[in-house]
Amino acid sequence: MFDQISKQVDEFGNSMLNALNQVQGFFGKELDVANPIKNSILEMVGNTPLIRLNHVASHIQGIDFFLKAEFQNPTGSIRDRSAVAMITDAEKRGRLTKGNTILIHGAGSSSVSLAWAGRTKGYKVVCYLEKSEESYATKLRHFGAEIIISETNPLSTIREKTQNPEFWYPNDNANMSIPNHHFTRTGPEIFRDMKGKVDYLVTGGGTGGTVTGVGRFFRSQKSESDTKIILTGLQNSTFDQFFSNTNGLIDLPEIFDPKVVDQFIAVTRDEAIHSQSDLLIREGIPVGITTGMILCGAIRFAESLIRDTDFINESGTEEKKNLVILCPDRE
């Protein structure tokens, strides 16, 4: 009798694992629980967890706050998603092949992610830095880039070199593989893990690729989810100038779609640093200043909601809301 019960339990367990494995390919990636062993570090990009905030913003009643922990990507940044997406897309298009060189410039997280992803996939990565950025060379070398300190505008040099098909420049401000990735991966991950119940999603600007892709995904789910997309940015940033209409000639990234944004909130640098520190002290979560900026904007937005109207559902009863904060960085 015991053996029979044990056999049935084993069969049930095996059937559950098989079912999970059959979900493989759901929105482009298998569930981690079904494949705990990764074939490559590149498979660690994405499928980041959501962390409930228990203390920060606890003064706001009626809203549960969740942090999408993109700092768990290999280099600690959401830009790992962009880097892998751009390189994979270029490979599929035949623009990037074995023996080619990837050219990048600047000392930001995008360069770090591209250096890491490019070298991991077997490409030579050359990063051009201006003289003022020379202090970042060690970090970029650590992640796989060869460094050239440029006396002239690095972009001019890169444009000239990419006339030769042996060189490839990702150009993340105009590369549609970034919003496409967030449409097919990041948005669906949040939707899946929150079981479709996302009332508000708050994110930052950057190239505009994240908010565009995630925003378009949630717009496509209108029948199941009416998610408001909130964009945050530093005061006097490009996005702040665009949404406040203080400058009519704003040079926005090509991949940014402002139509997906329901509301923009500007944050000062001091406010961002305060929220960054608050998250570490009260929740134990170490993040970068960009996450601090987004968290500050999320709290300010939540504080502006009116309980008598914003928390009432179609049946006329009060309903708790879910707010997801996209956390892009670890430092």
C-alpha angles and dihedrals in degrees: 000000000000091000090052093051091046090051091051091050090051092048091049091050092049092048090052091051091048090051091052091049090051088059085066111131093030102156089345103305139069121244111265093229090064095048111033092162114075122209091210140005086250088072088064090070111104132357087095117174130251115236121203114227110227103176111017109084091006088136089071110086124209098027130093113206122212128185118213097216103218089158085081091074111108098266093033097255142099085230088080086074091052094046095051091043093052094045093046091048092050090050092051091050092049091242093117119044138161111298095025123125125231114220120204137162138203134043101257132115091271090063091047092051093046092048091051097043094042095051091042089057091049103259129131109244121201119190122197115210129186117234091258090058096052093110089069094058095094093055093048091048088052090057093049109271128133108224129223118182105216124211090193134045105303092212092060090054092047093049090051094048095047089064080082109073090220088076126064130192116196097206095198093193090068104024110116092195087080099062088036090058093049090048094052100033120014097042094045091047091057092043091049097047093044090045089237095301104122113137097171132018120192123193143152134254116240107138090345090242097116098049091043096051098039091041093052090048093054091044087056089055095056092128090058104026134029098197121176113217116216120192122200130195141163118274113272092014121137091263093048091052092048097050095039090048092225092136123036095199105063119163101214124182110272094235094055117106109195092190091078092061118094096181139003124211123192119212131191121236091244091053090050092051091049093052091045090054093043091055091054096044098044103031103022091236115139111208141155129263092262090063088048089055093049093046091051090051091047093053092047090050092048091049089055094058117106115227095210093058113014095051098048117099129209092274090057098250128121114261131192114239132220120220120190120200117200105222107200105176148039098199 
